[in-house]
PDB file of C-alpha atoms and ligand atoms in Angstrom:
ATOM      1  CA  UNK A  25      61.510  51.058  74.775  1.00 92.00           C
ATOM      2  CA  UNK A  26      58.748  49.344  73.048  1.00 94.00           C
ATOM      3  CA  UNK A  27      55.765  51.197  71.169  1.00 96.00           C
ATOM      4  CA  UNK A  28      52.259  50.573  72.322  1.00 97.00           C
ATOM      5  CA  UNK A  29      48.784  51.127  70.494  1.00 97.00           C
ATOM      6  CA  UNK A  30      45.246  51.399  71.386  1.00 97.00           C
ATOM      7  CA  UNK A  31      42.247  51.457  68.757  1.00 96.00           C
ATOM      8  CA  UNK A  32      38.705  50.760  69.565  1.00 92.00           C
ATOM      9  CA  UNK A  33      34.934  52.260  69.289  1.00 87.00           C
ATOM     10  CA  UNK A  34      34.388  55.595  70.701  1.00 83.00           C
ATOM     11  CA  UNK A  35      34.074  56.916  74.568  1.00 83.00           C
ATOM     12  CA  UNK A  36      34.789  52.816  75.500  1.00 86.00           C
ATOM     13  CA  UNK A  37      37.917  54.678  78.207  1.00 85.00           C
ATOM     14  CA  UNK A  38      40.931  54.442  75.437  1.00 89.00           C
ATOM     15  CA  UNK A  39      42.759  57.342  76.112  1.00 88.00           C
ATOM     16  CA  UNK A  40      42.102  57.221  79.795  1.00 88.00           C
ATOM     17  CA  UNK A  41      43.346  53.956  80.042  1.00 92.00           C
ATOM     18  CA  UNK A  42      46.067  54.599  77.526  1.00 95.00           C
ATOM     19  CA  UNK A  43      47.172  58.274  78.999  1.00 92.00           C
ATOM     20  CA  UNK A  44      47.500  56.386  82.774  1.00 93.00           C
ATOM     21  CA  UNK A  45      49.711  53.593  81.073  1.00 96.00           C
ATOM     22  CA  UNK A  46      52.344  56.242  79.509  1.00 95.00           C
ATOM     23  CA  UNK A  47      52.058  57.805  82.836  1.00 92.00           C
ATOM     24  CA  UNK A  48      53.277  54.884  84.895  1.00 95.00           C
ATOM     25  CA  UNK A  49      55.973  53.773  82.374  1.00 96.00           C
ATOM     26  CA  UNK A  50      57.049  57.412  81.400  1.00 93.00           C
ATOM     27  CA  UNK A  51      56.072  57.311  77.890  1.00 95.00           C
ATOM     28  CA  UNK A  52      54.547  59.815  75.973  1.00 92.00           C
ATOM     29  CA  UNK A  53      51.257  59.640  74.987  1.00 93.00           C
ATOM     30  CA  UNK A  54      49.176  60.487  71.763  1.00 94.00           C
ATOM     31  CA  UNK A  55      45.935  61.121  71.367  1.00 94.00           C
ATOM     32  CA  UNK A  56      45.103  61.085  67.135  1.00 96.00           C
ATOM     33  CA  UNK A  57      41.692  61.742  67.717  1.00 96.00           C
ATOM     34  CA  UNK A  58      42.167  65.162  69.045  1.00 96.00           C
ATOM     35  CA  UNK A  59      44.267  65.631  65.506  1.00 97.00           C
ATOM     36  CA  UNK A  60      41.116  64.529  63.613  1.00 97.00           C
ATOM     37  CA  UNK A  61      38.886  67.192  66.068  1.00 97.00           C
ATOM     38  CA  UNK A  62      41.048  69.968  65.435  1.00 98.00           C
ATOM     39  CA  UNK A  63      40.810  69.286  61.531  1.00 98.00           C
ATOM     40  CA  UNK A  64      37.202  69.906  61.928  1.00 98.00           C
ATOM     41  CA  UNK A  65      37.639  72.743  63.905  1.00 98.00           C
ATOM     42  CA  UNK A  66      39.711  74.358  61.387  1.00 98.00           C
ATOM     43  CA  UNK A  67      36.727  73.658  58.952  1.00 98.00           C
ATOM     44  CA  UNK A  68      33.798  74.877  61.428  1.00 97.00           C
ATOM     45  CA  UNK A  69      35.465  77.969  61.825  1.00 97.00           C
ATOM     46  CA  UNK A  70      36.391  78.261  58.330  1.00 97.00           C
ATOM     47  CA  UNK A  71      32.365  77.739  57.552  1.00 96.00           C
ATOM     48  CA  UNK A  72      33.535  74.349  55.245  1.00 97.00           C
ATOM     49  CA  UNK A  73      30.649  72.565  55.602  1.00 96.00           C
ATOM     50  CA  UNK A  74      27.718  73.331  53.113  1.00 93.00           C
ATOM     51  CA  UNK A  75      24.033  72.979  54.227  1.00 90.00           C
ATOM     52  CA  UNK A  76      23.881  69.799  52.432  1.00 90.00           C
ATOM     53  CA  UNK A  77      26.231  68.458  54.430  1.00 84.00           C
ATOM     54  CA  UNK A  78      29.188  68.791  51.871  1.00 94.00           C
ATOM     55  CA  UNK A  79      32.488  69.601  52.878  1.00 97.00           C
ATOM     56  CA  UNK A  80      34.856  72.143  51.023  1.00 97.00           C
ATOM     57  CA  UNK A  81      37.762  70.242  50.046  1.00 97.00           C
ATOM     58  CA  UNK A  82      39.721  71.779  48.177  1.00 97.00           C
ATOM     59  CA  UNK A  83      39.647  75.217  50.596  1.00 97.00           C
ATOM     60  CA  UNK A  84      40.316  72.395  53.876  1.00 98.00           C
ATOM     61  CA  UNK A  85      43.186  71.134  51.610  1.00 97.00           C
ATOM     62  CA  UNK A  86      44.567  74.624  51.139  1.00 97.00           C
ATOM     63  CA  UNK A  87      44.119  75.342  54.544  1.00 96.00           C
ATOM     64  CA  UNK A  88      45.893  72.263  56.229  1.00 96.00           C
ATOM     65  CA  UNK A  89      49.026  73.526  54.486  1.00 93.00           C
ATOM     66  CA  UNK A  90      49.352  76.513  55.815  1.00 93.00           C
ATOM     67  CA  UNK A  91      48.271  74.553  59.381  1.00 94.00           C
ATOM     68  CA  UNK A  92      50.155  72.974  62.571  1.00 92.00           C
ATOM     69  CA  UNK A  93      48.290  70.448  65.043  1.00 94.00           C
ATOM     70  CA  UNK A  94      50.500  69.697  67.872  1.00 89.00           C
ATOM     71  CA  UNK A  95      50.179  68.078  71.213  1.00 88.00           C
ATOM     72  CA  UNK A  96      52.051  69.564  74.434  1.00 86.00           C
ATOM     73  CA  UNK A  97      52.462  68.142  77.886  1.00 84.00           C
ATOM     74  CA  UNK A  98      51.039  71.179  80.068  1.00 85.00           C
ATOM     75  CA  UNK A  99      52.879  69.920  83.492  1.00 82.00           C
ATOM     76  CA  UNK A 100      50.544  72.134  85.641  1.00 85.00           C
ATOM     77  CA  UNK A 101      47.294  70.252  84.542  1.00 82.00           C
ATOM     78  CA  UNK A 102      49.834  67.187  84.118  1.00 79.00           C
ATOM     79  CA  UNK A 103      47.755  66.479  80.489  1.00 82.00           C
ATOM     80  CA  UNK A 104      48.389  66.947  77.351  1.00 85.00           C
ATOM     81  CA  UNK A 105      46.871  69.754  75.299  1.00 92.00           C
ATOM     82  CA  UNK A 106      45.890  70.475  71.517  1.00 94.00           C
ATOM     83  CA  UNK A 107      47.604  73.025  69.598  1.00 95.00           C
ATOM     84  CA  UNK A 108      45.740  73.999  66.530  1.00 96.00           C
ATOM     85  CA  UNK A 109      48.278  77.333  64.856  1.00 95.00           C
ATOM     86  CA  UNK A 110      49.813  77.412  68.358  1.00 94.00           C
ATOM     87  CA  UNK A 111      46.038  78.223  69.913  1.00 96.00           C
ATOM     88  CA  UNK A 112      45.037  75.850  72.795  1.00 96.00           C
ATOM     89  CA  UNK A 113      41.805  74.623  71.496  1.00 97.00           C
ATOM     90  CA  UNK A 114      41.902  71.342  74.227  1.00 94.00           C
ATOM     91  CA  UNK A 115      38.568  72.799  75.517  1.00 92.00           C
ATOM     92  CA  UNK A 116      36.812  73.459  71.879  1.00 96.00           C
ATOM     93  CA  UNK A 117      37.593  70.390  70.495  1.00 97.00           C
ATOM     94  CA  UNK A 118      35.569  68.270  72.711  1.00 92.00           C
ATOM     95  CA  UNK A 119      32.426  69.769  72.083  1.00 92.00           C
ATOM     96  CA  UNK A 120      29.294  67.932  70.275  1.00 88.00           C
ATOM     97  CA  UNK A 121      29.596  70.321  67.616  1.00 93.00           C
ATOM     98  CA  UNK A 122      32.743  69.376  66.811  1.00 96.00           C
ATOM     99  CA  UNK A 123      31.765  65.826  67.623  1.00 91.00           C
ATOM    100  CA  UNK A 124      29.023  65.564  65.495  1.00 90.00           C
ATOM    101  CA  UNK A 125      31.446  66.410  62.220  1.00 95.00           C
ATOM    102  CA  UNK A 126      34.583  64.469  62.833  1.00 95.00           C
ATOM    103  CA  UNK A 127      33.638  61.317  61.484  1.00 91.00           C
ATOM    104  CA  UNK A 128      33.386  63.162  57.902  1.00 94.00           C
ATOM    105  CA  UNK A 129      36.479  65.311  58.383  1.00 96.00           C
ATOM    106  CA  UNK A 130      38.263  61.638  59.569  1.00 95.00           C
ATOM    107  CA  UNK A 131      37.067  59.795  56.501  1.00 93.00           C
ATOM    108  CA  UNK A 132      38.736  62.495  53.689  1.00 96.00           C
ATOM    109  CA  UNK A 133      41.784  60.688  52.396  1.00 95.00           C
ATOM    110  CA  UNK A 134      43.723  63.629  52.031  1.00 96.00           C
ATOM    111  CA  UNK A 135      43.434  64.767  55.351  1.00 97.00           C
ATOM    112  CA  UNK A 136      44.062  61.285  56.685  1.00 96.00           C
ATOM    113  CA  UNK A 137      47.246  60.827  54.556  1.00 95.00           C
ATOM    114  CA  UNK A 138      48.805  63.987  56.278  1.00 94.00           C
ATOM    115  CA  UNK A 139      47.263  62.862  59.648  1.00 95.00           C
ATOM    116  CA  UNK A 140      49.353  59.603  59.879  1.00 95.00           C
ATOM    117  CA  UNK A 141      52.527  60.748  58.371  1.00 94.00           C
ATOM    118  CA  UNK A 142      52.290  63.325  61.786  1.00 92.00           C
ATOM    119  CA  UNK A 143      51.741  60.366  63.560  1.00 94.00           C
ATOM    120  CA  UNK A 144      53.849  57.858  62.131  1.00 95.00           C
ATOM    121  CA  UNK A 145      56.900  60.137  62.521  1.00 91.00           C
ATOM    122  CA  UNK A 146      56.233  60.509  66.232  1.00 89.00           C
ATOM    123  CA  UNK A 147      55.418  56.804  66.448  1.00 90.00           C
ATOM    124  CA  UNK A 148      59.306  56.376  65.519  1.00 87.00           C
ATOM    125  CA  UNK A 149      61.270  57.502  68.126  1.00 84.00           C
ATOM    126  CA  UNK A 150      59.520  54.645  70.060  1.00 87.00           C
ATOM    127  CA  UNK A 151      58.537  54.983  73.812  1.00 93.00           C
ATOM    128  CA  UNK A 152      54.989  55.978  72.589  1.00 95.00           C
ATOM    129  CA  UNK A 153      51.782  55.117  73.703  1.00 96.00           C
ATOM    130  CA  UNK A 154      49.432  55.772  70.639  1.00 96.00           C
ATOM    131  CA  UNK A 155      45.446  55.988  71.060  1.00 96.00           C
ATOM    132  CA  UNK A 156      43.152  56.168  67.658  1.00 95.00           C
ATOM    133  CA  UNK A 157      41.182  53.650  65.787  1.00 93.00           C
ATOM    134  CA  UNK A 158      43.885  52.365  62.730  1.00 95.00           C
ATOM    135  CA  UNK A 159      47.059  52.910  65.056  1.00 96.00           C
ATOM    136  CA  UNK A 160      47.548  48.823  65.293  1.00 96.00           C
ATOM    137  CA  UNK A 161      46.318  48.352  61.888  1.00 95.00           C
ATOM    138  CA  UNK A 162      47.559  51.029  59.920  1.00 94.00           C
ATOM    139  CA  UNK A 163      50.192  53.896  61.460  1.00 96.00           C
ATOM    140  CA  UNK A 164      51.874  51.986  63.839  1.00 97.00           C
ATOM    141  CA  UNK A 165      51.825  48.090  62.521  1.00 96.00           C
ATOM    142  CA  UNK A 166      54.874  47.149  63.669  1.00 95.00           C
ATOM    143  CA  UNK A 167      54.163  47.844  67.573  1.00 96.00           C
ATOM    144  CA  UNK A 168      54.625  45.512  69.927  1.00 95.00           C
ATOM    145  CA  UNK A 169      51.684  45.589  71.947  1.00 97.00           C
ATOM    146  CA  UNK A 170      48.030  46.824  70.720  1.00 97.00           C
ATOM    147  CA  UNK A 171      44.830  46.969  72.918  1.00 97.00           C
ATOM    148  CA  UNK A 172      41.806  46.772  70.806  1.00 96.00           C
ATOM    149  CA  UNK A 173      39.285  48.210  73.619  1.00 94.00           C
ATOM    150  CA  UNK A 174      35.803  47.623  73.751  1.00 90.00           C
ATOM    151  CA  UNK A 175      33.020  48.195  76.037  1.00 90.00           C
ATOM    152  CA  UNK A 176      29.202  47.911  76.199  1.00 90.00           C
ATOM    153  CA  UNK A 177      27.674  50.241  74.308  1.00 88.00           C
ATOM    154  CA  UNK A 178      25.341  51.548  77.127  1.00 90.00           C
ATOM    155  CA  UNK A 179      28.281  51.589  79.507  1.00 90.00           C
ATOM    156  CA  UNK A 180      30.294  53.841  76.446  1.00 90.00           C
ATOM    157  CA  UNK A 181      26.903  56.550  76.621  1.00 93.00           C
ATOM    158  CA  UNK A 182      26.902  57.079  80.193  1.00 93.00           C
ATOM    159  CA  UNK A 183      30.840  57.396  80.437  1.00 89.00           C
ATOM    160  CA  UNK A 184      30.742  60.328  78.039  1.00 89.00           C
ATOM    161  CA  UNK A 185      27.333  61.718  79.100  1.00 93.00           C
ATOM    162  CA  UNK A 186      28.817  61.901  82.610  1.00 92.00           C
ATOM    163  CA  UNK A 187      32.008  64.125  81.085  1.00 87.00           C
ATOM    164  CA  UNK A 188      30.342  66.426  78.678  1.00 89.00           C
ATOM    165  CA  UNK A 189      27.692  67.859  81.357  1.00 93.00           C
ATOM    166  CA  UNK A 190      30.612  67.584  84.120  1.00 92.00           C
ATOM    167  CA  UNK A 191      32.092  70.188  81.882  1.00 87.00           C
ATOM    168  CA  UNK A 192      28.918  71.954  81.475  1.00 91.00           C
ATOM    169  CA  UNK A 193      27.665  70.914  78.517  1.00 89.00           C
ATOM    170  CA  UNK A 194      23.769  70.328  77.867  1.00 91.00           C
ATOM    171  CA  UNK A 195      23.262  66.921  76.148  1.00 93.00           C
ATOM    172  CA  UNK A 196      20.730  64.602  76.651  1.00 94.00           C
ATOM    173  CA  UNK A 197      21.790  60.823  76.860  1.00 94.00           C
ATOM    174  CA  UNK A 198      19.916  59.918  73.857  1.00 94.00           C
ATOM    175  CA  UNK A 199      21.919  62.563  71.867  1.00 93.00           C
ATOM    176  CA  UNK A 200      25.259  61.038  73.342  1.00 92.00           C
ATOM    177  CA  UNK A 201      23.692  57.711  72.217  1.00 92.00           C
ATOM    178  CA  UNK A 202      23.135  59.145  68.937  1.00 92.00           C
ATOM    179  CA  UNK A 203      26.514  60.405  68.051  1.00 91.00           C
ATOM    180  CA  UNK A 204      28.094  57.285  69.670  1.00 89.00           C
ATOM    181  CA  UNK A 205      26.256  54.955  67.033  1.00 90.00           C
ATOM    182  CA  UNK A 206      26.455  57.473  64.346  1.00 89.00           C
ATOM    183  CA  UNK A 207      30.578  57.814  64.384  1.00 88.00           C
ATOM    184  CA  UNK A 208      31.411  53.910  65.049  1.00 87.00           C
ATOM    185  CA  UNK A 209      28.804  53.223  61.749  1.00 90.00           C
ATOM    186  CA  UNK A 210      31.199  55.926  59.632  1.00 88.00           C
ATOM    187  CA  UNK A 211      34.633  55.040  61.438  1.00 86.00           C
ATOM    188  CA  UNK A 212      34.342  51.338  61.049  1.00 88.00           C
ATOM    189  CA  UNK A 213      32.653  51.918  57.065  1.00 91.00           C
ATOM    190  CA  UNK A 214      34.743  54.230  55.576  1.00 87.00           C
ATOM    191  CA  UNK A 215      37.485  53.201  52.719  1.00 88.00           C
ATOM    192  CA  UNK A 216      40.875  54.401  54.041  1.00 86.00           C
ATOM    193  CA  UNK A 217      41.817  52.462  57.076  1.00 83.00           C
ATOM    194  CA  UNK A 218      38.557  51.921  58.607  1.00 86.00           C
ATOM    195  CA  UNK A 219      38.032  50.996  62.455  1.00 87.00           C
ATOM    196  CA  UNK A 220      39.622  47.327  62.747  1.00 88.00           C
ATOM    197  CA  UNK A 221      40.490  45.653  65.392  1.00 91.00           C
ATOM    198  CA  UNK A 222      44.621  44.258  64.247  1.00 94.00           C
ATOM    199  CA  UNK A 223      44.765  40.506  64.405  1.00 94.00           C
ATOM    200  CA  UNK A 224      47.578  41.007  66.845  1.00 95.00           C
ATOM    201  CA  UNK A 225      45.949  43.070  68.965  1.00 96.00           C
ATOM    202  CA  UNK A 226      44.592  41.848  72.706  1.00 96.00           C
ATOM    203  CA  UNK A 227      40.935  42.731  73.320  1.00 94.00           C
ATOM    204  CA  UNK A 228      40.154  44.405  76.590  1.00 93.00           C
ATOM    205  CA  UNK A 229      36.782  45.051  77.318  1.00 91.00           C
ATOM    206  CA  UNK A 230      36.433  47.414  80.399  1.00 87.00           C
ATOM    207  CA  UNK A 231      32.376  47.292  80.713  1.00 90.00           C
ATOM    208  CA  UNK A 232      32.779  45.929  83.639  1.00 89.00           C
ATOM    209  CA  UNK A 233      36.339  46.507  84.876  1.00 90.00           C
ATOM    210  CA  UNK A 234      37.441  49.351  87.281  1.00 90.00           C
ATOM    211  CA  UNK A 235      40.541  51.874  86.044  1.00 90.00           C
ATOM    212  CA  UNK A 236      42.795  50.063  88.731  1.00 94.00           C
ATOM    213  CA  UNK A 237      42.034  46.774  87.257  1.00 94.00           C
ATOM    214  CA  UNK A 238      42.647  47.997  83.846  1.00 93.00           C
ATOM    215  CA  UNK A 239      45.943  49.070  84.395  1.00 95.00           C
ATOM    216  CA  UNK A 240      47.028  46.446  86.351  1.00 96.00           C
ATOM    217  CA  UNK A 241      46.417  44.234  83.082  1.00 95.00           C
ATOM    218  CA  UNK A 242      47.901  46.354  80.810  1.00 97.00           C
ATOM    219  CA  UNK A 243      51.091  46.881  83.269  1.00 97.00           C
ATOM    220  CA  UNK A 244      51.288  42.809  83.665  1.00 96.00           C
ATOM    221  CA  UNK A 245      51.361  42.965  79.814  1.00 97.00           C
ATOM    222  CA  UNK A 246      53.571  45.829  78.883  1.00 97.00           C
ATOM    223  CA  UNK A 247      56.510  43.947  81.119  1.00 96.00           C
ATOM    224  CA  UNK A 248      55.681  40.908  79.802  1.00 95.00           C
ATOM    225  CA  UNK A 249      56.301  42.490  76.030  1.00 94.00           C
ATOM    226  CA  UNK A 250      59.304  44.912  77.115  1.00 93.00           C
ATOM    227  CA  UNK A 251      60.738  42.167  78.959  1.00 83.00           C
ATOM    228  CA  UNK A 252      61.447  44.664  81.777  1.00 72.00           C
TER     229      UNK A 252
HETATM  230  O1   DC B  23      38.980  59.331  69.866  1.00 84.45           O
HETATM  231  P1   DC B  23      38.038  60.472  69.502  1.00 84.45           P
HETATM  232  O2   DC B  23      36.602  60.192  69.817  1.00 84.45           O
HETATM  233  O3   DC B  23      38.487  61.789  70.048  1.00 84.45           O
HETATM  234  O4   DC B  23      38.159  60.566  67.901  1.00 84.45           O
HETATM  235  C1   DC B  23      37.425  61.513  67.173  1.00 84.45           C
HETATM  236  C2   DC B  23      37.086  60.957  65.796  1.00 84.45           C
HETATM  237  O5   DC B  23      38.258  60.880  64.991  1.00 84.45           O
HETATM  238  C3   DC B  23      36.447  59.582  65.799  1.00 84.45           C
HETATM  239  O6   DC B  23      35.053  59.661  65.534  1.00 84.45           O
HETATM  240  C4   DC B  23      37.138  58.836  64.698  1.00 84.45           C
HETATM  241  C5   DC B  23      38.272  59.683  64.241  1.00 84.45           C
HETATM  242  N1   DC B  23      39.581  59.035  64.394  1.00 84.45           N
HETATM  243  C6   DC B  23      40.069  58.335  63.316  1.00 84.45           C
HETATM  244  O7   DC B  23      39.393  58.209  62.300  1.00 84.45           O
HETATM  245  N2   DC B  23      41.319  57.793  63.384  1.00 84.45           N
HETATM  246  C7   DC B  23      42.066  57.925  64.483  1.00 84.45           C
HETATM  247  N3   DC B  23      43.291  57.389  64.507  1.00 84.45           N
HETATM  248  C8   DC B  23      41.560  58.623  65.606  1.00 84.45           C
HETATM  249  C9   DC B  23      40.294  59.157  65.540  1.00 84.45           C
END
């Protein structure tokens, strides 16, 4: 069993791709992102941020260690689900609330330190399929095959418009827009492991590819690097 990353900008159709890859080779997949949204969870609901846009550090740091995020196959929605203190909070996480903080809760070193030892220690037992922005670069290095997935950024607005008011949600487009430009600015900026694309990694840009095609590229390419 090999290990298998994918990094790129946000809403370009990582995890989709990546979750229908582990599907079809039966590995299990990991979505660090939804680590990173249930961090700022915990510190909406904990009232962390100040008007100024501060954040409370040293309460979030005292807080994260008395705090579990897992990730648990739920095989009657066949997905995987976010456990934030053994709460499901798959559903609150995705919101633009929680959207429109991440970026600032994923930049804090401390909270990134404990986010990829989590992840690094799952990485290990191989047959993984890893989705974030530093999982090539800097959790999983040694993998042996990393996507670095890009798409236009147009294509990117539209994608995640489409899922936020499919589940309800009132956005406009330009606010999706926003928050899309706004997050790749901080993720591919900040100091500690920034958004990078790993000079291993294969690019795959799906602006104008269909799912099918997708994973018929990444299949060709995960036998070619298993040599199953
Ligand atoms: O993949 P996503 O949009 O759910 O990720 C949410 C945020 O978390 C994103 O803006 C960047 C951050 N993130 C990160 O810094 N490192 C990761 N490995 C995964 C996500």
């Amino acid at each position: 069993m090999i290990t298998i990353t994918f990094d790129g900008y946000s809403s370009c159709g990582k995890s989709t791709m990546a979750k229908s890859l582990a599907a079809k080779i039966g590995y299990t997949f990991v979505d660090t992102g939804a680590m990173y949204r249930a961090v700022t969870l915990l510190a909406l609901r904990n009232n962390l941020f100040g008007i100024d846009g501060s954040i409370d550090e040293i309460k979030l740091q005292q807080l994260l260690a008395d705090t579990t995020i897992m990730q648990q196959y739920n095989p009657q929605l066949s997905k995987v689900e976010t456990l934030l203190n053994g709460e499901n909070v798959e559903g609150e996480i995705r919101t633009m609330n929680v959207s429109q903080h991440v970026s600032q809760i994923a930049a804090l070193p401390f909270v990134r330190t404990e986010m990829v030892k989590q992840q690094q220690a799952m990485g290990r037992k191989g047959g993984i399929v890893m989705d974030g922005r530093d999982i090539g670069t800097t959790v999983l290095p040694d993998a042996e095959m990393k996507i670095f997935v890009t798409a236009s950024p147009e294509v990117r607005a539209k994608r995640r418009y489409l899922e936020l008011t499919a589940q309800g949600q009132e956005v406009t487009i330009e606010e999706v827009m926003q928050n899309l430009e706004q997050r790749d600015y901080i993720d591919s900026h900040r100091e500690v492991s920034p958004l990078r694309q790993a000079d291993d990694a294969v690019v795959l840009d799906n602006t104008n590819l269909t799912r099918d095609e997708q994973l018929a590229m990444l299949l060709a390419l995960y036998h070619q690097r298993s040599n199953d």
